[in-house]
mmCIF file of C-alpha atoms and ligand atoms in Angstrom:
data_model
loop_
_atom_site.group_PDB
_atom_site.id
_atom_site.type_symbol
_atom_site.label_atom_id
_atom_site.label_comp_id
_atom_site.label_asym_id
_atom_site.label_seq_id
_atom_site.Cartn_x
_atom_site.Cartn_y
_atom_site.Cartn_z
ATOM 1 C CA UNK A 1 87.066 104.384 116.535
ATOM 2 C CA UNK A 2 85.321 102.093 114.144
ATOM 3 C CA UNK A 3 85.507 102.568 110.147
ATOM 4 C CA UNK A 4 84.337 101.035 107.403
ATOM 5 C CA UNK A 5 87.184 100.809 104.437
ATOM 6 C CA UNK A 6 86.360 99.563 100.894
ATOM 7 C CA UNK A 7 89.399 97.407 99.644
ATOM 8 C CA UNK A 8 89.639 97.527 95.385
ATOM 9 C CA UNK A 9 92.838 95.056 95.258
ATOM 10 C CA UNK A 10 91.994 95.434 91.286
ATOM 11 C CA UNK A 11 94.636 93.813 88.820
ATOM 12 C CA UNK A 12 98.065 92.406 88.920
ATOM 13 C CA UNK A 13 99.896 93.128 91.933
ATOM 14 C CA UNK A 14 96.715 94.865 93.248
ATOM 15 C CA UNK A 15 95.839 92.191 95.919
ATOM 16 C CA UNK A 16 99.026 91.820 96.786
ATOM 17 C CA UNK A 17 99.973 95.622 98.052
ATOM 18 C CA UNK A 18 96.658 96.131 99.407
ATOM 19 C CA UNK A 19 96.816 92.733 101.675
ATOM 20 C CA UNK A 20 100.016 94.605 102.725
ATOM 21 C CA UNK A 21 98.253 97.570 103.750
ATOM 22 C CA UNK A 22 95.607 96.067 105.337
ATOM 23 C CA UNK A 23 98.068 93.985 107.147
ATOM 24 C CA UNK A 24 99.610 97.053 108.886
ATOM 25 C CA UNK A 25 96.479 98.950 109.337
ATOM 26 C CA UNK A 26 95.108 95.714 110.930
ATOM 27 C CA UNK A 27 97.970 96.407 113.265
ATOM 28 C CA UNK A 28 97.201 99.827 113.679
ATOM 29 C CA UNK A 29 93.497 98.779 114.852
ATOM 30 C CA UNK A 30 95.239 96.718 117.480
ATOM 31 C CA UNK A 31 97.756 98.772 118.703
ATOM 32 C CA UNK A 32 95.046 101.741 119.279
ATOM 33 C CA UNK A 33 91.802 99.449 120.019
ATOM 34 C CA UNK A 34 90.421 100.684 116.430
ATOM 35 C CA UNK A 35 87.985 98.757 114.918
ATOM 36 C CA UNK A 36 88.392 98.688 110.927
ATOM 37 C CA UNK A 37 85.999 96.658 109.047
ATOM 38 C CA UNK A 38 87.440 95.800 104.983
ATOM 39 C CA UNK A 39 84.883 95.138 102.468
ATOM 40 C CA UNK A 40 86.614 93.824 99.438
ATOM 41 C CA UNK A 41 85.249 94.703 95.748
ATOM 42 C CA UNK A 42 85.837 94.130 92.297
ATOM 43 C CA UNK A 43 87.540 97.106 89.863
ATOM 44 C CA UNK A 44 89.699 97.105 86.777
ATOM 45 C CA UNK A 45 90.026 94.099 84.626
ATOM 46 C CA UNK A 46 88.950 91.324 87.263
ATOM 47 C CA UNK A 47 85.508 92.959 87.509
ATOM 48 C CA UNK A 48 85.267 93.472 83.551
ATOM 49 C CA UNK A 49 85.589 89.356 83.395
ATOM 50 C CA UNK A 50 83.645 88.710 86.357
ATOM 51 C CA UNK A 51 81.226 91.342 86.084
ATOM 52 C CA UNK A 52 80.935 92.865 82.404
ATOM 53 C CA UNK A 53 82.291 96.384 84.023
ATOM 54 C CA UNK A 54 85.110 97.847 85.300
ATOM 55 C CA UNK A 55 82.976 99.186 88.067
ATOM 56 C CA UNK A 56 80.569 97.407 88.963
ATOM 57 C CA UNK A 57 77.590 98.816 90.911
ATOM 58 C CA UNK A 58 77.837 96.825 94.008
ATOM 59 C CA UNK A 59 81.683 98.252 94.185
ATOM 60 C CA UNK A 60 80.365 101.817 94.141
ATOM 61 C CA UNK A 61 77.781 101.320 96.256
ATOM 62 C CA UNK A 62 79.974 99.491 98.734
ATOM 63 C CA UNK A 63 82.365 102.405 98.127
ATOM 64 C CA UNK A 64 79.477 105.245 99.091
ATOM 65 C CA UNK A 65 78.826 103.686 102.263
ATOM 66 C CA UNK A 66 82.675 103.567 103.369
ATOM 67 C CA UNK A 67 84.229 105.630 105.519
ATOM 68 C CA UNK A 68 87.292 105.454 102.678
ATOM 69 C CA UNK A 69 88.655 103.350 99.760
ATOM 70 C CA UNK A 70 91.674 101.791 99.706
ATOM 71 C CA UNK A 71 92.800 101.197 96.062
ATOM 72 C CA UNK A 72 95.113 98.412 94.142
ATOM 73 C CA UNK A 73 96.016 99.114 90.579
ATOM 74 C CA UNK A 74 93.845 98.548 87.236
ATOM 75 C CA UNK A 75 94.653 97.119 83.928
ATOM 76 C CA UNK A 76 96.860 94.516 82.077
ATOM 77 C CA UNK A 77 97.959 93.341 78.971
ATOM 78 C CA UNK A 78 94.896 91.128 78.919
ATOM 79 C CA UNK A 79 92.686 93.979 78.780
ATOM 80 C CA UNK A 80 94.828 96.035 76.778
ATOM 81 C CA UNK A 81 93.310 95.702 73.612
ATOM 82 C CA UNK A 82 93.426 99.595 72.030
ATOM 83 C CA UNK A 83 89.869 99.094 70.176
ATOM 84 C CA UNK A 84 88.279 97.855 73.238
ATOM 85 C CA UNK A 85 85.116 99.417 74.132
ATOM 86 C CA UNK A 86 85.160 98.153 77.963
ATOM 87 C CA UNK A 87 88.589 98.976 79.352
ATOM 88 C CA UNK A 88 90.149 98.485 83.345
ATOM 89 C CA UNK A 89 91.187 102.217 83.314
ATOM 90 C CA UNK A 90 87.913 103.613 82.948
ATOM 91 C CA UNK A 91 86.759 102.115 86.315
ATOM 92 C CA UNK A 92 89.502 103.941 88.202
ATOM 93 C CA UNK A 93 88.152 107.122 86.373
ATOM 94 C CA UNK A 94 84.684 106.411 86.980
ATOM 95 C CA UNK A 95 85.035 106.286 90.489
ATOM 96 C CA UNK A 96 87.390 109.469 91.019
ATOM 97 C CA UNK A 97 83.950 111.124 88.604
ATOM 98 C CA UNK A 98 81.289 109.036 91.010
ATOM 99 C CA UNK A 99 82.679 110.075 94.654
ATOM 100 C CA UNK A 100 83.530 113.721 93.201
ATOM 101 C CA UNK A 101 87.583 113.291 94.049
ATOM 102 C CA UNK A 102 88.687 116.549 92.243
ATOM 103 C CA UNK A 103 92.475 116.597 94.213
ATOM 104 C CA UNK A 104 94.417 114.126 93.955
ATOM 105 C CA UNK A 105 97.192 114.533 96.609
ATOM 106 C CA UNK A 106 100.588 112.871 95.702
ATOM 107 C CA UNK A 107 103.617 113.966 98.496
ATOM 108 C CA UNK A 108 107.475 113.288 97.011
ATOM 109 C CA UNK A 109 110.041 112.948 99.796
ATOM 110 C CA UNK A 110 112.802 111.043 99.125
ATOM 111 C CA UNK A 111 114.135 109.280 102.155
ATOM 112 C CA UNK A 112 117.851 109.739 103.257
ATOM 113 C CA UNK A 113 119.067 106.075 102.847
ATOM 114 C CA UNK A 114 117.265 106.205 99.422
ATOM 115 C CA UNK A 115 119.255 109.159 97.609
ATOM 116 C CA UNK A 116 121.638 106.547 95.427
ATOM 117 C CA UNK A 117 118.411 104.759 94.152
ATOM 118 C CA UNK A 118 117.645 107.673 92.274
ATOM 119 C CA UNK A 119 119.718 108.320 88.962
ATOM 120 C CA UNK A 120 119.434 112.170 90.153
ATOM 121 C CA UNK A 121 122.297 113.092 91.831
ATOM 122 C CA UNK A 122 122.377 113.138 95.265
ATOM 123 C CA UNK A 123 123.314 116.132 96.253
ATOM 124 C CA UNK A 124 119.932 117.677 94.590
ATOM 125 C CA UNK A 125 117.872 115.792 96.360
ATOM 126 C CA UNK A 126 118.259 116.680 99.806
ATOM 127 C CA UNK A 127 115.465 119.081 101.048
ATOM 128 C CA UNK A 128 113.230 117.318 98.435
ATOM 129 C CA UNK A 129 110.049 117.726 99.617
ATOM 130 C CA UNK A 130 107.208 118.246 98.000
ATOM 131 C CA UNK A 131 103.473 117.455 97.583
ATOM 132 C CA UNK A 132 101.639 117.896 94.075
ATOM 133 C CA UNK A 133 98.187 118.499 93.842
ATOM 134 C CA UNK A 134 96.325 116.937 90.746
ATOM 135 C CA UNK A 135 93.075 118.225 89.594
ATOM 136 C CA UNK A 136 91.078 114.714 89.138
ATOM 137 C CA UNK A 137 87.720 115.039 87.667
ATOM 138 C CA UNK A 138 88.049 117.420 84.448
ATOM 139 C CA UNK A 139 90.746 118.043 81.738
ATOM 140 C CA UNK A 140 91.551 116.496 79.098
ATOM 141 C CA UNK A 141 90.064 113.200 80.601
ATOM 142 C CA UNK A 142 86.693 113.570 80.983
ATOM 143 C CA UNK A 143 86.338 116.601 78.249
ATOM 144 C CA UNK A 144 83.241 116.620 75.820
ATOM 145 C CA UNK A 145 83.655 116.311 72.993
ATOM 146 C CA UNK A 146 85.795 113.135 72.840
ATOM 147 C CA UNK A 147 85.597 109.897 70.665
ATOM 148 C CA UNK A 148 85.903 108.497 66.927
ATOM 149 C CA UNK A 149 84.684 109.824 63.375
ATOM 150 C CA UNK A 150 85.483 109.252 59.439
ATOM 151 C CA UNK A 151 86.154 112.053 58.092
ATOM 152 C CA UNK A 152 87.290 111.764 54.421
ATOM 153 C CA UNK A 153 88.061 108.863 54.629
ATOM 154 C CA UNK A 154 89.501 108.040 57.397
ATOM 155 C CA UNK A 155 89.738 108.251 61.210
ATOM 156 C CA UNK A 156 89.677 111.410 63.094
ATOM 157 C CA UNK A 157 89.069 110.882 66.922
ATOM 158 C CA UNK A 158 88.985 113.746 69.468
ATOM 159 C CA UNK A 159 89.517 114.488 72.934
ATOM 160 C CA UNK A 160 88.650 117.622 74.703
ATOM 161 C CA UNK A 161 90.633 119.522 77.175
ATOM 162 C CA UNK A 162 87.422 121.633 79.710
ATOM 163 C CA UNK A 163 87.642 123.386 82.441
ATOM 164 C CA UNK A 164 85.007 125.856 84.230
ATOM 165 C CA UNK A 165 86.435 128.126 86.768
ATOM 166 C CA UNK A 166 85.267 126.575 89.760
ATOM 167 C CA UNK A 167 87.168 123.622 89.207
ATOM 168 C CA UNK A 168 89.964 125.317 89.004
ATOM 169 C CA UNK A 169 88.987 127.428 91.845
ATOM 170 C CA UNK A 170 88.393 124.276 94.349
ATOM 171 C CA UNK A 171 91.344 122.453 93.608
ATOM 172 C CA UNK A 172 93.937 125.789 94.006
ATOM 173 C CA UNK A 173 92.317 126.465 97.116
ATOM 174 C CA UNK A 174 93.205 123.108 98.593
ATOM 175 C CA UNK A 175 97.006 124.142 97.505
ATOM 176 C CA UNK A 176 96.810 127.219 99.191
ATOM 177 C CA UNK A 177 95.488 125.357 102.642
ATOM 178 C CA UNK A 178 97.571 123.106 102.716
ATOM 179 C CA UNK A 179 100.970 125.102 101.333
ATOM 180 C CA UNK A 180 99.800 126.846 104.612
ATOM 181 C CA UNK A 181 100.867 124.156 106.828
ATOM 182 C CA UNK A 182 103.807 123.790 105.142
ATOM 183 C CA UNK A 183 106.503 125.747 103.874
ATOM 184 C CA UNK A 184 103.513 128.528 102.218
ATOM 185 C CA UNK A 185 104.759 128.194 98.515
ATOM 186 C CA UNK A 186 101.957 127.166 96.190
ATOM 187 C CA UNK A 187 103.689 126.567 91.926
ATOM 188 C CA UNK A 188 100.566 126.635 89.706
ATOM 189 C CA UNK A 189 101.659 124.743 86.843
ATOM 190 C CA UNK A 190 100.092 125.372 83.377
ATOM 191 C CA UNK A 191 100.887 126.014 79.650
ATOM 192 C CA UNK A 192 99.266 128.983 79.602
ATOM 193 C CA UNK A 193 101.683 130.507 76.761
ATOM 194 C CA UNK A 194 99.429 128.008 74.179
ATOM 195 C CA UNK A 195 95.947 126.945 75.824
ATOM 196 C CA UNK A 196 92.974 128.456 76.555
ATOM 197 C CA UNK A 197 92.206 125.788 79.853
ATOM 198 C CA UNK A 198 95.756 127.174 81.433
ATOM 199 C CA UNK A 199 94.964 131.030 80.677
ATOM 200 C CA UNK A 200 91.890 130.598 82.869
ATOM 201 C CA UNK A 201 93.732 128.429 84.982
ATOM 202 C CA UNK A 202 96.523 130.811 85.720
ATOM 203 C CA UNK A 203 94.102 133.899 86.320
ATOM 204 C CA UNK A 204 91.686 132.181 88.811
ATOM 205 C CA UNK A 205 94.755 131.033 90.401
ATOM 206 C CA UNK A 206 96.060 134.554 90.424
ATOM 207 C CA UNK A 207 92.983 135.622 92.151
ATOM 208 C CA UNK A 208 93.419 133.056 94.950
ATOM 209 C CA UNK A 209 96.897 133.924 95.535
ATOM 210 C CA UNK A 210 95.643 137.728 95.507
ATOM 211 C CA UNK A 211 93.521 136.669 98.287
ATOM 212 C CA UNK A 212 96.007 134.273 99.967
ATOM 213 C CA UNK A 213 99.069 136.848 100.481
ATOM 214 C CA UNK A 214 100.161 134.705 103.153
ATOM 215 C CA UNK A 215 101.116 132.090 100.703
ATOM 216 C CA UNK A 216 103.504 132.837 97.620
ATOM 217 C CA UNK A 217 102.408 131.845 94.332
ATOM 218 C CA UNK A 218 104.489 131.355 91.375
ATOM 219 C CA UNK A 219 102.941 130.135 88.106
ATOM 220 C CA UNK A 220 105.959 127.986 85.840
ATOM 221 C CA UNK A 221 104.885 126.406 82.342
ATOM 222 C CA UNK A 222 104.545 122.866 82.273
ATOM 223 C CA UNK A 223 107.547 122.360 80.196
ATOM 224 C CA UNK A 224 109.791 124.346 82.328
ATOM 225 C CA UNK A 225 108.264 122.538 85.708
ATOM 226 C CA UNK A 226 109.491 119.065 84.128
ATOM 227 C CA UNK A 227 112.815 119.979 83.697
ATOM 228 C CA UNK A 228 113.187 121.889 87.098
ATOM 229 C CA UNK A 229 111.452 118.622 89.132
ATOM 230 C CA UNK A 230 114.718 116.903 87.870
ATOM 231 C CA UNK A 231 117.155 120.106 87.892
ATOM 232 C CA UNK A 232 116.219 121.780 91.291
ATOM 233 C CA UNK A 233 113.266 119.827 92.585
ATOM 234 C CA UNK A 234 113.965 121.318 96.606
ATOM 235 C CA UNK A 235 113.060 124.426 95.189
ATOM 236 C CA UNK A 236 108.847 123.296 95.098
ATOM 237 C CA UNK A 237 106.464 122.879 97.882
ATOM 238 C CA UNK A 238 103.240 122.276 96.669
ATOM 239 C CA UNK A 239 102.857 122.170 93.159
ATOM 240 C CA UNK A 240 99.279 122.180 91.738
ATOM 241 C CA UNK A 241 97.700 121.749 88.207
ATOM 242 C CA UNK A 242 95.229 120.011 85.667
ATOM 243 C CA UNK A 243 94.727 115.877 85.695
ATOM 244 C CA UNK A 244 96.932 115.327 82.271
ATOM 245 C CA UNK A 245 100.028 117.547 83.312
ATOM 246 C CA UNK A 246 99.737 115.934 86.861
ATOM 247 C CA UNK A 247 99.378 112.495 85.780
ATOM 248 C CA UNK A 248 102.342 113.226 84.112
ATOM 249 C CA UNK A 249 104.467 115.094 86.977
ATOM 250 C CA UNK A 250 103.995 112.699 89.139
ATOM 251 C CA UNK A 251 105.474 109.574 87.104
ATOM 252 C CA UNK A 252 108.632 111.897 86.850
ATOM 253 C CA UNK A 253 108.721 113.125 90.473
ATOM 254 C CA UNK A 254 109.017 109.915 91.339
ATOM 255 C CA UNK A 255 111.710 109.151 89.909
ATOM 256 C CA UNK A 256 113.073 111.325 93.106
ATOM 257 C CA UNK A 257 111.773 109.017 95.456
ATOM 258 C CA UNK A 258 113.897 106.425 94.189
ATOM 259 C CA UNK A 259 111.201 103.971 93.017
ATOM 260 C CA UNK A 260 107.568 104.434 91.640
ATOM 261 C CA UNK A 261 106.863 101.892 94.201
ATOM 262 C CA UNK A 262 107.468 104.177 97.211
ATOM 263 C CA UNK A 263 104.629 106.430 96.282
ATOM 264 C CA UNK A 264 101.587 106.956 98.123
ATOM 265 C CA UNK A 265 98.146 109.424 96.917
ATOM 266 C CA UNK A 266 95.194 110.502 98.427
ATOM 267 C CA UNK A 267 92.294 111.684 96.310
ATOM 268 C CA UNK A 268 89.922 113.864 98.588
ATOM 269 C CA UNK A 269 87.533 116.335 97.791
ATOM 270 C CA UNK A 270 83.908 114.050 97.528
ATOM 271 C CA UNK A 271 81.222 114.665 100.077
ATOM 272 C CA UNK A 272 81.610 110.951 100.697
ATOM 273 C CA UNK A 273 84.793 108.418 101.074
ATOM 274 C CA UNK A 274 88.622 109.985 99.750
ATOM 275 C CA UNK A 275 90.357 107.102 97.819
ATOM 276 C CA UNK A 276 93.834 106.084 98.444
ATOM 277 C CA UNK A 277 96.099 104.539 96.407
ATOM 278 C CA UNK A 278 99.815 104.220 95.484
ATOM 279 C CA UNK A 279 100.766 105.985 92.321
ATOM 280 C CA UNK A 280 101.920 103.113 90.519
ATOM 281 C CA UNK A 281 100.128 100.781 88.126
ATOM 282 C CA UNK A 282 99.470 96.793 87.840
ATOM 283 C CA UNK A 283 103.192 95.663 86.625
ATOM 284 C CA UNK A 284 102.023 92.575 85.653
ATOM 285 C CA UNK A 285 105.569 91.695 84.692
ATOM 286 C CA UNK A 286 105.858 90.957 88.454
ATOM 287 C CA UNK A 287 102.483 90.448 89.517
ATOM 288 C CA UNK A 288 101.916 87.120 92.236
ATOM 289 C CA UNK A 289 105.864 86.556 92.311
ATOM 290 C CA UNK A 290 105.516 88.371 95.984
ATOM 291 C CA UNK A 291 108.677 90.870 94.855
ATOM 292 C CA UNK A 292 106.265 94.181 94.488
ATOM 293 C CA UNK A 293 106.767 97.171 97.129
ATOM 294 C CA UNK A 294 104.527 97.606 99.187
ATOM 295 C CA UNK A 295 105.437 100.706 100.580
ATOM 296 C CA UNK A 296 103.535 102.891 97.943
ATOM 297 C CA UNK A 297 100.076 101.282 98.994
ATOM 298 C CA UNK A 298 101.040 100.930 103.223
ATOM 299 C CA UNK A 299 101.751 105.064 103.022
ATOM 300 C CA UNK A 300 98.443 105.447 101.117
ATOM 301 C CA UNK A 301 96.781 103.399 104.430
ATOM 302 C CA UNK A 302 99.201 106.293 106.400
ATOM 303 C CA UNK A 303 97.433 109.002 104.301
ATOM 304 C CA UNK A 304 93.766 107.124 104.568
ATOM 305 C CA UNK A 305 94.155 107.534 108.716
ATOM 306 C CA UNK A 306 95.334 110.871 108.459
ATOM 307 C CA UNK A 307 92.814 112.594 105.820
ATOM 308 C CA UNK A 308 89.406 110.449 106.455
ATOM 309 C CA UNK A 309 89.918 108.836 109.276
ATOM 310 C CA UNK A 310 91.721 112.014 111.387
ATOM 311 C CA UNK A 311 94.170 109.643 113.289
ATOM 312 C CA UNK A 312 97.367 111.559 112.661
ATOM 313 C CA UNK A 313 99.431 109.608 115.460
ATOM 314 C CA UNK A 314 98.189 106.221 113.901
ATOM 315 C CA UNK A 315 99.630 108.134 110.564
ATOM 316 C CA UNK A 316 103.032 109.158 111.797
ATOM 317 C CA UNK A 317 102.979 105.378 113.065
ATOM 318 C CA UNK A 318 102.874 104.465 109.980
ATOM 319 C CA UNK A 319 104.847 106.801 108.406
ATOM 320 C CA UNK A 320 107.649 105.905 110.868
ATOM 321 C CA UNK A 321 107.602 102.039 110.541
ATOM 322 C CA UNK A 322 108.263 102.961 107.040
ATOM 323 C CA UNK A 323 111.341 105.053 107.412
ATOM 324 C CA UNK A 324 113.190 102.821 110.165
ATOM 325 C CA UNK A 325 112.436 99.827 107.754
ATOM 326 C CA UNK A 326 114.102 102.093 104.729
ATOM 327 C CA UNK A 327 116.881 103.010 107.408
ATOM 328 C CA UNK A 328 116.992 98.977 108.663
ATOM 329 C CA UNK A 329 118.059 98.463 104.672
ATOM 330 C CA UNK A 330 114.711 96.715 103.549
ATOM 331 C CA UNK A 331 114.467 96.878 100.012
ATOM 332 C CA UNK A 332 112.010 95.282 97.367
ATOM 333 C CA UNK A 333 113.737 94.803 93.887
ATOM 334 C CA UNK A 334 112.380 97.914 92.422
ATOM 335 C CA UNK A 335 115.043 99.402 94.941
ATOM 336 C CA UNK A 336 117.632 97.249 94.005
ATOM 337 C CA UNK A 337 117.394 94.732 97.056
ATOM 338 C CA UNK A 338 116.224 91.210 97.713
ATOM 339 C CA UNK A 339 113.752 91.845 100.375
ATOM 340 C CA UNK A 340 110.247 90.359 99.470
ATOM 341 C CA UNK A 341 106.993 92.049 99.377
ATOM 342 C CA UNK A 342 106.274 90.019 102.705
ATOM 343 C CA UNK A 343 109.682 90.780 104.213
ATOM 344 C CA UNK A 344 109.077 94.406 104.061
ATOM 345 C CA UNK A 345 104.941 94.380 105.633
ATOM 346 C CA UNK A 346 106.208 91.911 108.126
ATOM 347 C CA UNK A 347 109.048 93.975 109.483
ATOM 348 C CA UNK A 348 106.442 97.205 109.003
ATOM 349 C CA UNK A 349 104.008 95.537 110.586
ATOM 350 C CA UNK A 350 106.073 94.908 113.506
ATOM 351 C CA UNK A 351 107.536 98.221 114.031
ATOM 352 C CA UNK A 352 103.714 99.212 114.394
ATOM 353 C CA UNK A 353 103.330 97.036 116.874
ATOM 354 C CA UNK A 354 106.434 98.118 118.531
ATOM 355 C CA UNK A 355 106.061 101.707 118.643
ATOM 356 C CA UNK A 356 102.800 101.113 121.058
ATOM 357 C CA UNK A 357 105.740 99.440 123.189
ATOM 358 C CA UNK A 358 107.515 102.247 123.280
ATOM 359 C CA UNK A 359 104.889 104.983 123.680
ATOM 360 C CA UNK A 360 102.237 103.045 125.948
HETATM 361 C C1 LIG B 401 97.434 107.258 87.602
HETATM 362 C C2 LIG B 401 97.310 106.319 86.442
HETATM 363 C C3 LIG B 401 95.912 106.430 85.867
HETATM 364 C C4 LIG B 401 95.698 107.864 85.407
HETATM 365 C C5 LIG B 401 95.596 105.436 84.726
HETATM 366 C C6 LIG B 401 95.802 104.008 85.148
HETATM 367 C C7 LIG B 401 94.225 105.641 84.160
HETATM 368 O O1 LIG B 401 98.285 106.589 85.490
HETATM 369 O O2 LIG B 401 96.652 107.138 88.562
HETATM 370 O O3 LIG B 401 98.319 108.116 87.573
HETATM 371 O O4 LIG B 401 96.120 108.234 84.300
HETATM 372 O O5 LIG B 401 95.110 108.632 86.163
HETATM 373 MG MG1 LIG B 402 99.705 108.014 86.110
#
């Protein structure tokens, strides 16, 4: 197959993990006589001082005419001025808004050899695994009305939390298809014990799940699903809710995996390309010192050839190379090892090629 895939290194270790990714996925091509064609653009903070935007046209047009986006990281302290009117971050939303991603899938599986890299005890997190589902497109971060006024005499500034029922509606129903292929348990998380958003939240959800008997829903308030993602986390499957409390979630389910760094994400749901990038952020504390994981960004290449590209064997390839390197005892600092970020895509990299080896 041929495809088209829009690279966005973006800021600080951006260019780094996604060189890694394409790296592997380069093998990939090779190993299955793909042909994948990367078109790098600007995003974030380089494109605000190249550019004067965080997304430049060119990068979403480039980005429309993919066959999928493969994402970096945004942002740094050198953009990270609070009254700035142009900020990184806004391109990353922009472009979820522009290609209409509305789910942003984020799968927590903590591998074997990894347990003791989690400060959750060990013994809780076998059987972890789970996949949220964040809504990506409304909530409380693209709400009208939002900004700055004086009132009295001084500042009052506003953001609104919005959601219409088919938002809702769309994103649940992407939980309940794909709870279906898994072990059929869809959480809907909301706090609808305070706000109006979650009340019609948890009703259209109710309504799907009415529909869905198949599938067992459980709604749990966004407090209580915090503390249980560290208490009893092998007790979710797929766990869906609104963009804040999911942006939120996911930093602390995580913390399961063993290392932000591990964590891939899809964002589907456009007409056009999906998006896929790891969960974590710039960490420009380490960025260009060549000590960043990977393995966050290569598993968000996995998730790119399973959900755009529909090579699920070229995914599980992936996916694979991933968990023997874990097993081998690669590990990136975040996880407590030595292993460099070109250690770890090498030896990835090379299981991918090996696998054909085995399978040919
Ligand atoms: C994420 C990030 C972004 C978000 C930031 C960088 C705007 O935290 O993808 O989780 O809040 O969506
Ligand atoms: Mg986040």
């Amino acid at each position: 197959m041929k495809a088209r895939i829009a690279v966005l290194a973006g800021d600080g270790v951006g260019p780094e993990v996604t060189e890694s990714a394409v790296e592997v996925l380069m093998a990939v091509a090779a190993r299955g006589r793909h042909t994948f064609t990367f078109i790098h653009h600007r995003i974030g903070g380089c494109a605000i001082d190249a550019e004067g935007t965080p997304l430049p046209q060119g990068t979403l047009e480039a980005c429309k005419s993919s066959d999928a986006v493969l994402l970096g990281a945004v942002g740094g302290p050198k953009w990270d001025d609070p009254t700035a009117a142009i900020r990184p971050e806004q391109g990353l939303l922009k472009i979820r808004k522009e290609l209409g991603l509305f789910a942003n899938l984020r799968p927590v599986k903590p591998h074997p050899a990894l347990l003791s890299a989690s400060p959750i005890r060990a013994e809780r997190l076998v059987g972890v695994d789970l996949m949220v589902i964040r809504e990506l497109t409304g909530g409380l971060y693209f709400g009208m009305p939002r900004g700055r006024e004086s009132v009295g005499g001084e500042i009052r500034a506003v953001d609104s939390m919005v959601y219409e029922e088919h938002e809702i509606r769309r994103v649940v129903e992407l939980a309940f298809r794909l709870a279906r292929d898994r072990r059929k348990k869809v959480t809907s998380v909301d706090k609808a014990n305070v706000l109006e958003t979650s009340r019609l939240w948890r009703q259209t959800a109710q309504s799907i799940g009415a529909a869905n008997p198949d599938v067992t829903l459980e709604h749990m308030l966004v407090d209580t699903a915090a503390m249980r993602l560290v208490s009893s986390p092998s007790a979710f499957d797929v766990l869906v809710t609104e963009n804040m409390f999911g942006d939120i979630l996911t930093d602390e389910a995580s913390v399961l995996a063993g290392s932000m760094g591990m964590l891939p994400s899809a964002s589907l749901g456009g007409p056009g390309p999906g998006l896929y990038e790891p969960i974590h952020g710039s960490a420009p504390d380490i960025a260009g010192k060549g000590i960043a994981n990977p393995i966050g960004t290569i598993l968000s290449a996995a998730m790119m050839l399973r959900y755009s590209l529909h090579l699920d064997a070229e995914a599980e390839a992936i996916e694979s190379a991933v968990d023997d390197a874990i097993t081998e005892g690669m590990r990136t600092a975040d996880l407590g090892g030595h292993d460099s970020l070109k250690d770890v895509t090498t030896r990835i990299t090379s299981l991918v090629h090996h696998d054909k080896e085995d399978h040919a």
